[in-house]
Amino acid sequence: MKKELSAIEAKYEAQKIAFGPMYFQSVIALRDLGILEFINNHRKGVSISTIIEKLDVSEYGVDLLIEAAEILGVVECFDEGKVKITKVGFFLLKDEMTKVNVNFMNDVCYLGAKAMTDSIRNGKPEGLKVLGDWPTIYEGLSILPEPAKKSWFDFDHYYSDGAFPSALKIVFTKKTGTIFDVGGNTGKWSFACCAHDPDVKIKILDLPVQLRVAKQNATEKGLLDRIEFYPINLLDTEQKIPQGADVIWMSQFLDCFSKEEILSILKNAYQAASEETRLFILEPFFDNQDYPAAHFSLVATSLYFTIMANGNSKMYRIEVMKSLVREAGFEVVETYPLIGDSYHTILECKKKI
């Protein structure tokens, strides 16, 4: 919001913040009760009385939720008691990015969000307690309760999968024998590499609990002869990334750490890299986006890191990451901004000579 607001406008904007959680849950209810889908199926409009008749929701409930939805611009009401969906409502219902974000906020973050102040004060994800008893969410990813588990992985994969086709072309512009997939999670990048190049070998480096999931997925895909699994906790500075990689790949990994931790991890990668090793960092930098919806979503994701993930990481500006790369002893030899149909930039790095 760049324009100068009047006092009345500013007060209204403040109320949007004050009642934001209530309005968010009203949209969840509108969706889960089938009301929004029903309205969408009647694109020219449908009477509120018809909604009450056809759906198993009380007149009170329908009236309440439609009144809230009208305030939000999700639906539009007419004098003759009819209602129809707006573009905002359509995006809430059908747009993949919006659906992923809504589910992530509702299923993963919402209950823990009240712990924001304590999380910032203590430097720990105090909201995580609503999901499980782990120091960070990463130890618990494979055993998160549903629907949080599905929503977490849908969110993670949505913001990485769109980048993979273009990323593969960038990585494999040179003959690549061995890739270290650092923070490989469920193995989706490693599997994409194996499909792209029949000769490439992969080593997935991650926490043991994550490797169990990746190994199970690799077993199902028949890739155990091409993929190795290397358990490592990169927050333990005594544990070292092994040598021997042609490519060290970090996809949406470094944003899971504080600046001090990122520097430590990059220095670990430096000791593992040869002069020929290429380090690729794939990140959705919030200040390198074409559209305000992406910028808005990525800054909100930083708040998730605070309350639910680890209490000290965030989405970064691109120059902050480049500075940390240089401080670790690498140089950025190429920047690939907003690759493919994604929100991501790739930094290609090599050891300074």
Short mmCIF file of C-alpha atoms in Angstrom, two decimals:
data_model
loop_
_atom_site.label_atom_id
_atom_site.label_comp_id
_atom_site.label_asym_id
_atom_site.label_seq_id
_atom_site.Cartn_x
_atom_site.Cartn_y
_atom_site.Cartn_z
CA MET A 1 0.00 0.00 0.00
CA LYS A 2 1.85 3.04 -1.30
CA LYS A 3 -0.91 5.64 -1.45
CA GLU A 4 -1.60 8.07 1.37
CA LEU A 5 -4.67 6.84 3.27
CA SER A 6 -7.30 8.94 4.92
CA ALA A 7 -7.95 8.29 8.61
CA ILE A 8 -11.15 6.43 7.73
CA GLU A 9 -9.35 4.24 5.18
CA ALA A 10 -6.49 3.54 7.58
CA LYS A 11 -8.90 2.55 10.34
CA TYR A 12 -10.65 0.16 7.95
CA GLU A 13 -7.31 -1.44 6.99
CA ALA A 14 -6.53 -1.86 10.68
CA GLN A 15 -9.82 -3.72 11.20
CA LYS A 16 -8.88 -6.14 8.39
CA ILE A 17 -5.87 -7.09 10.49
CA ALA A 18 -7.85 -7.22 13.74
CA PHE A 19 -10.48 -9.60 12.40
CA GLY A 20 -8.28 -11.37 9.84
CA PRO A 21 -8.24 -14.78 11.58
CA MET A 22 -12.05 -14.86 11.81
CA TYR A 23 -12.50 -14.02 8.16
CA PHE A 24 -9.90 -16.62 7.15
CA GLN A 25 -11.79 -19.35 9.00
CA SER A 26 -15.08 -18.18 7.48
CA VAL A 27 -13.61 -18.89 4.03
CA ILE A 28 -12.45 -22.33 5.20
CA ALA A 29 -15.98 -23.08 6.39
CA LEU A 30 -17.49 -21.73 3.16
CA ARG A 31 -15.22 -24.09 1.22
CA ASP A 32 -15.51 -27.17 3.44
CA LEU A 33 -19.30 -26.98 3.67
CA GLY A 34 -19.50 -26.97 -0.12
CA ILE A 35 -21.13 -23.54 -0.30
CA LEU A 36 -18.43 -21.89 -2.39
CA GLU A 37 -18.35 -24.78 -4.89
CA PHE A 38 -22.14 -24.69 -5.17
CA ILE A 39 -22.10 -20.95 -5.90
CA ASN A 40 -19.31 -21.46 -8.44
CA ASN A 41 -21.39 -24.08 -10.25
CA HIS A 42 -24.07 -21.42 -10.82
CA ARG A 43 -21.97 -18.84 -12.59
CA LYS A 44 -24.88 -16.53 -13.39
CA GLY A 45 -25.88 -16.47 -9.75
CA VAL A 46 -27.98 -18.57 -7.40
CA SER A 47 -30.50 -17.62 -4.74
CA ILE A 48 -29.51 -17.93 -1.12
CA SER A 49 -32.74 -19.84 -0.51
CA THR A 50 -31.61 -22.44 -3.08
CA ILE A 51 -28.27 -22.86 -1.32
CA ILE A 52 -30.07 -23.45 1.98
CA GLU A 53 -32.44 -25.93 0.32
CA LYS A 54 -29.81 -27.96 -1.53
CA LEU A 55 -27.03 -28.05 1.07
CA ASP A 56 -27.13 -29.49 4.57
CA VAL A 57 -26.39 -26.13 6.18
CA SER A 58 -28.75 -24.00 8.26
CA GLU A 59 -30.15 -20.70 7.06
CA TYR A 60 -28.20 -19.07 9.89
CA GLY A 61 -24.92 -20.63 8.75
CA VAL A 62 -25.37 -19.80 5.08
CA ASP A 63 -26.35 -16.19 5.80
CA LEU A 64 -23.44 -15.75 8.19
CA LEU A 65 -20.79 -17.08 5.83
CA ILE A 66 -22.09 -15.29 2.74
CA GLU A 67 -22.14 -11.98 4.63
CA ALA A 68 -18.50 -12.53 5.56
CA ALA A 69 -17.61 -13.62 2.03
CA GLU A 70 -19.23 -10.49 0.59
CA ILE A 71 -17.08 -8.30 2.85
CA LEU A 72 -13.98 -10.14 1.59
CA GLY A 73 -15.01 -9.82 -2.05
CA VAL A 74 -15.27 -13.60 -2.40
CA VAL A 75 -18.91 -13.41 -3.52
CA GLU A 76 -21.18 -10.69 -4.81
CA CYS A 77 -24.75 -10.32 -3.53
CA PHE A 78 -27.72 -8.83 -5.41
CA ASP A 79 -30.94 -7.24 -4.25
CA GLU A 80 -33.08 -10.14 -5.41
CA GLY A 81 -31.42 -12.45 -2.86
CA LYS A 82 -28.99 -13.95 -5.34
CA VAL A 83 -25.26 -14.45 -4.98
CA LYS A 84 -22.48 -15.27 -7.42
CA ILE A 85 -18.80 -15.97 -7.15
CA THR A 86 -16.19 -13.29 -7.88
CA LYS A 87 -12.71 -13.66 -9.34
CA VAL A 88 -11.33 -13.73 -5.80
CA GLY A 89 -13.66 -16.59 -4.90
CA PHE A 90 -12.75 -18.43 -8.08
CA PHE A 91 -9.03 -18.20 -7.25
CA LEU A 92 -9.68 -19.46 -3.72
CA LEU A 93 -11.50 -22.44 -5.15
CA LYS A 94 -9.56 -23.30 -8.30
CA ASP A 95 -6.11 -21.65 -8.35
CA GLU A 96 -3.45 -24.19 -7.37
CA MET A 97 -1.13 -21.72 -5.65
CA THR A 98 -4.00 -20.31 -3.59
CA LYS A 99 -5.33 -23.74 -2.62
CA VAL A 100 -1.87 -24.90 -1.54
CA ASN A 101 -1.31 -21.75 0.50
CA VAL A 102 -4.73 -21.88 2.18
CA ASN A 103 -4.30 -25.54 3.18
CA PHE A 104 -0.78 -24.92 4.43
CA MET A 105 -1.88 -21.99 6.58
CA ASN A 106 -4.96 -23.79 7.90
CA ASP A 107 -3.52 -27.27 8.51
CA VAL A 108 0.10 -26.50 9.42
CA CYS A 109 0.33 -22.96 10.76
CA TYR A 110 -2.99 -21.69 12.09
CA LEU A 111 -3.11 -23.21 15.56
CA GLY A 112 0.54 -22.47 16.21
CA ALA A 113 0.41 -18.87 15.01
CA LYS A 114 -0.59 -17.58 18.43
CA ALA A 115 2.93 -18.50 19.59
CA MET A 116 4.52 -15.88 17.30
CA THR A 117 5.63 -13.59 20.13
CA ASP A 118 7.14 -16.43 22.18
CA SER A 119 8.82 -17.86 19.08
CA ILE A 120 10.56 -14.58 18.33
CA ARG A 121 11.38 -13.99 21.98
CA ASN A 122 12.87 -17.47 22.47
CA GLY A 123 14.27 -18.10 18.98
CA LYS A 124 12.39 -21.41 18.88
CA PRO A 125 9.32 -22.62 16.92
CA GLU A 126 7.00 -22.50 19.91
CA GLY A 127 3.93 -23.08 17.75
CA LEU A 128 5.23 -26.49 16.65
CA LYS A 129 3.95 -28.04 19.88
CA VAL A 130 0.45 -28.23 18.36
CA LEU A 131 1.76 -30.78 15.83
CA GLY A 132 4.37 -32.72 17.80
CA ASP A 133 7.27 -32.70 20.22
CA TRP A 134 10.31 -32.00 18.05
CA PRO A 135 12.96 -29.28 18.25
CA THR A 136 12.23 -28.38 14.61
CA ILE A 137 9.59 -29.51 12.15
CA TYR A 138 12.17 -31.33 10.01
CA GLU A 139 12.61 -34.15 12.52
CA GLY A 140 8.88 -34.77 12.38
CA LEU A 141 8.04 -34.34 8.69
CA SER A 142 7.59 -38.04 7.94
CA ILE A 143 5.29 -38.51 10.94
CA LEU A 144 3.30 -35.27 10.96
CA PRO A 145 -0.38 -35.83 11.73
CA GLU A 146 -2.82 -35.51 8.86
CA PRO A 147 -3.92 -33.26 7.25
CA ALA A 148 -0.80 -31.27 8.21
CA LYS A 149 1.55 -33.79 6.57
CA LYS A 150 -0.18 -33.71 3.19
CA SER A 151 -0.52 -29.93 3.25
CA TRP A 152 3.15 -29.48 4.17
CA PHE A 153 4.42 -31.65 1.33
CA ASP A 154 1.92 -30.19 -1.17
CA PHE A 155 3.22 -26.73 -0.25
CA ASP A 156 6.88 -27.76 -0.49
CA HIS A 157 6.50 -29.57 -3.79
CA TYR A 158 4.37 -26.85 -5.38
CA TYR A 159 7.08 -24.27 -4.84
CA SER A 160 9.83 -26.51 -6.21
CA ASP A 161 8.37 -28.78 -8.89
CA GLY A 162 7.67 -25.94 -11.32
CA ALA A 163 11.36 -25.08 -11.33
CA PHE A 164 12.66 -28.58 -11.98
CA PRO A 165 12.33 -28.81 -15.82
CA SER A 166 14.37 -25.63 -16.38
CA ALA A 167 16.75 -26.49 -13.54
CA LEU A 168 17.56 -29.85 -15.11
CA LYS A 169 18.57 -28.16 -18.37
CA ILE A 170 20.85 -25.77 -16.45
CA VAL A 171 22.53 -28.44 -14.34
CA PHE A 172 23.05 -30.86 -17.21
CA THR A 173 24.54 -28.36 -19.66
CA LYS A 174 27.80 -30.05 -18.66
CA LYS A 175 28.44 -33.77 -18.27
CA THR A 176 27.52 -34.59 -14.72
CA GLY A 177 28.54 -37.89 -13.20
CA THR A 178 27.64 -37.47 -9.53
CA ILE A 179 25.19 -35.09 -7.84
CA PHE A 180 24.96 -34.55 -4.09
CA ASP A 181 21.35 -33.65 -3.32
CA VAL A 182 21.80 -31.80 -0.01
CA GLY A 183 18.58 -31.68 1.97
CA GLY A 184 17.03 -34.07 -0.55
CA ASN A 185 13.79 -34.50 1.42
CA THR A 186 11.55 -37.10 -0.28
CA GLY A 187 13.91 -37.43 -3.26
CA LYS A 188 11.86 -35.68 -5.95
CA TRP A 189 14.85 -33.79 -7.40
CA SER A 190 17.03 -36.90 -7.36
CA PHE A 191 14.36 -38.90 -9.19
CA ALA A 192 13.98 -36.12 -11.76
CA CYS A 193 17.75 -36.21 -12.36
CA CYS A 194 17.70 -39.99 -12.85
CA ALA A 195 14.88 -39.66 -15.36
CA HIS A 196 16.73 -36.89 -17.21
CA ASP A 197 20.12 -38.62 -17.43
CA PRO A 198 20.34 -42.45 -17.38
CA ASP A 199 23.98 -42.38 -16.27
CA VAL A 200 23.97 -39.89 -13.40
CA LYS A 201 24.59 -41.10 -9.85
CA ILE A 202 23.01 -39.37 -6.85
CA LYS A 203 23.86 -39.13 -3.18
CA ILE A 204 21.03 -37.77 -1.03
CA LEU A 205 22.23 -36.04 2.14
CA ASP A 206 19.63 -35.42 4.86
CA LEU A 207 18.50 -36.27 8.36
CA PRO A 208 18.02 -40.03 8.94
CA VAL A 209 14.26 -39.67 9.37
CA GLN A 210 13.99 -38.00 5.96
CA LEU A 211 16.28 -40.51 4.29
CA ARG A 212 13.96 -43.33 5.31
CA VAL A 213 11.19 -41.75 3.23
CA ALA A 214 13.52 -41.03 0.29
CA LYS A 215 14.87 -44.59 0.36
CA GLN A 216 11.37 -46.05 0.39
CA ASN A 217 10.44 -43.89 -2.61
CA ALA A 218 13.65 -44.86 -4.43
CA THR A 219 12.94 -48.53 -3.76
CA GLU A 220 9.50 -48.23 -5.30
CA LYS A 221 11.03 -46.56 -8.37
CA GLY A 222 13.79 -49.17 -8.72
CA LEU A 223 16.58 -46.61 -8.30
CA LEU A 224 18.62 -48.08 -5.44
CA ASP A 225 21.44 -48.91 -7.86
CA ARG A 226 21.83 -45.21 -8.73
CA ILE A 227 21.02 -43.41 -5.50
CA GLU A 228 22.97 -43.55 -2.23
CA PHE A 229 21.79 -42.20 1.12
CA TYR A 230 24.08 -40.26 3.42
CA PRO A 231 22.71 -39.41 6.88
CA ILE A 232 23.91 -36.04 8.11
CA ASN A 233 22.85 -33.24 10.42
CA LEU A 234 24.36 -30.13 8.90
CA LEU A 235 23.78 -28.14 12.08
CA ASP A 236 26.47 -30.33 13.66
CA THR A 237 29.70 -28.76 12.42
CA GLU A 238 31.57 -32.00 13.14
CA GLN A 239 29.61 -33.79 10.42
CA LYS A 240 31.14 -33.16 7.01
CA ILE A 241 29.79 -33.30 3.49
CA PRO A 242 31.91 -35.92 1.68
CA GLN A 243 34.04 -35.13 -1.34
CA GLY A 244 33.54 -36.41 -4.87
CA ALA A 245 30.60 -34.42 -6.23
CA ASP A 246 30.48 -32.93 -9.71
CA VAL A 247 27.44 -30.97 -8.55
CA ILE A 248 26.28 -30.02 -5.08
CA TRP A 249 22.58 -29.19 -5.27
CA MET A 250 20.61 -27.27 -2.62
CA SER A 251 16.95 -26.83 -3.51
CA GLN A 252 14.82 -24.72 -1.15
CA PHE A 253 17.23 -25.85 1.54
CA LEU A 254 19.18 -22.86 2.76
CA ASP A 255 16.07 -20.86 3.58
CA CYS A 256 15.53 -23.41 6.36
CA PHE A 257 18.42 -21.89 8.32
CA SER A 258 19.61 -18.66 9.89
CA LYS A 259 22.32 -16.62 8.17
CA GLU A 260 24.94 -17.97 10.57
CA GLU A 261 23.86 -21.54 9.88
CA ILE A 262 23.80 -20.95 6.11
CA LEU A 263 27.36 -19.68 6.25
CA SER A 264 28.41 -22.78 8.20
CA ILE A 265 26.71 -25.10 5.69
CA LEU A 266 28.27 -23.31 2.74
CA LYS A 267 31.71 -23.57 4.35
CA ASN A 268 31.04 -27.29 4.78
CA ALA A 269 30.21 -27.49 1.08
CA TYR A 270 33.41 -25.55 0.33
CA GLN A 271 35.60 -28.14 2.06
CA ALA A 272 33.83 -30.89 0.08
CA ALA A 273 34.08 -29.17 -3.31
CA SER A 274 36.90 -29.42 -5.80
CA GLU A 275 37.80 -26.58 -8.16
CA GLU A 276 35.55 -28.23 -10.75
CA THR A 277 32.54 -28.82 -8.50
CA ARG A 278 29.52 -26.69 -9.32
CA LEU A 279 27.30 -25.61 -6.43
CA PHE A 280 23.71 -24.80 -7.36
CA ILE A 281 21.42 -22.95 -4.96
CA LEU A 282 17.72 -22.87 -5.90
CA GLU A 283 15.67 -20.37 -3.88
CA PRO A 284 12.51 -18.24 -4.22
CA PHE A 285 14.02 -14.90 -3.21
CA PHE A 286 11.18 -12.66 -2.13
CA ASP A 287 12.67 -9.51 -3.67
CA ASN A 288 13.10 -11.17 -7.06
CA GLN A 289 9.46 -11.78 -8.03
CA ASP A 290 7.37 -10.47 -10.90
CA TYR A 291 4.04 -10.39 -9.08
CA PRO A 292 2.93 -8.99 -5.71
CA ALA A 293 1.09 -12.23 -4.83
CA ALA A 294 4.40 -14.10 -4.87
CA HIS A 295 6.19 -11.47 -2.79
CA PHE A 296 3.30 -11.44 -0.30
CA SER A 297 3.25 -15.24 -0.01
CA LEU A 298 7.00 -15.59 0.47
CA VAL A 299 7.17 -13.02 3.27
CA ALA A 300 4.30 -14.88 4.97
CA THR A 301 6.31 -18.08 4.60
CA SER A 302 9.07 -16.49 6.68
CA LEU A 303 6.55 -16.23 9.51
CA TYR A 304 5.90 -19.97 9.19
CA PHE A 305 9.62 -20.61 9.69
CA THR A 306 9.45 -18.55 12.86
CA ILE A 307 6.50 -20.22 14.57
CA MET A 308 6.51 -23.76 13.17
CA ALA A 309 9.79 -24.73 11.48
CA ASN A 310 12.84 -23.74 13.51
CA GLY A 311 12.41 -20.25 14.93
CA ASN A 312 15.35 -18.62 13.18
CA SER A 313 15.13 -18.91 9.39
CA LYS A 314 13.31 -17.02 6.65
CA MET A 315 13.01 -16.30 2.96
CA TYR A 316 15.95 -14.14 1.94
CA ARG A 317 16.77 -11.30 -0.40
CA ILE A 318 18.96 -12.40 -3.28
CA GLU A 319 21.89 -10.16 -2.35
CA VAL A 320 21.93 -11.55 1.21
CA MET A 321 22.41 -15.06 -0.17
CA LYS A 322 25.08 -13.94 -2.65
CA SER A 323 26.95 -12.25 0.18
CA LEU A 324 26.92 -15.45 2.25
CA VAL A 325 28.11 -17.44 -0.78
CA ARG A 326 31.08 -15.11 -1.19
CA GLU A 327 31.88 -15.15 2.52
CA ALA A 328 32.05 -18.97 2.41
CA GLY A 329 34.70 -18.86 -0.31
CA PHE A 330 32.59 -19.38 -3.41
CA GLU A 331 31.84 -16.99 -6.24
CA VAL A 332 28.53 -16.70 -8.09
CA VAL A 333 29.46 -17.43 -11.70
CA GLU A 334 25.92 -17.29 -13.08
CA THR A 335 22.50 -16.13 -11.93
CA TYR A 336 19.41 -17.64 -13.53
CA PRO A 337 16.45 -15.48 -12.43
CA LEU A 338 12.89 -16.81 -12.26
CA ILE A 339 13.53 -19.98 -14.20
CA GLY A 340 10.69 -21.66 -16.04
CA ASP A 341 7.19 -21.43 -14.65
CA SER A 342 8.37 -20.86 -11.10
CA TYR A 343 9.25 -18.32 -8.42
CA HIS A 344 12.85 -19.46 -8.21
CA THR A 345 16.28 -18.16 -9.00
CA ILE A 346 19.32 -20.41 -9.40
CA LEU A 347 22.74 -19.28 -8.26
CA GLU A 348 25.55 -21.26 -9.88
CA CYS A 349 28.69 -21.07 -7.75
CA LYS A 350 32.26 -22.32 -7.87
CA LYS A 351 35.22 -22.12 -5.55
CA LYS A 352 37.23 -18.92 -5.86
CA ILE A 353 40.58 -19.61 -7.41
#
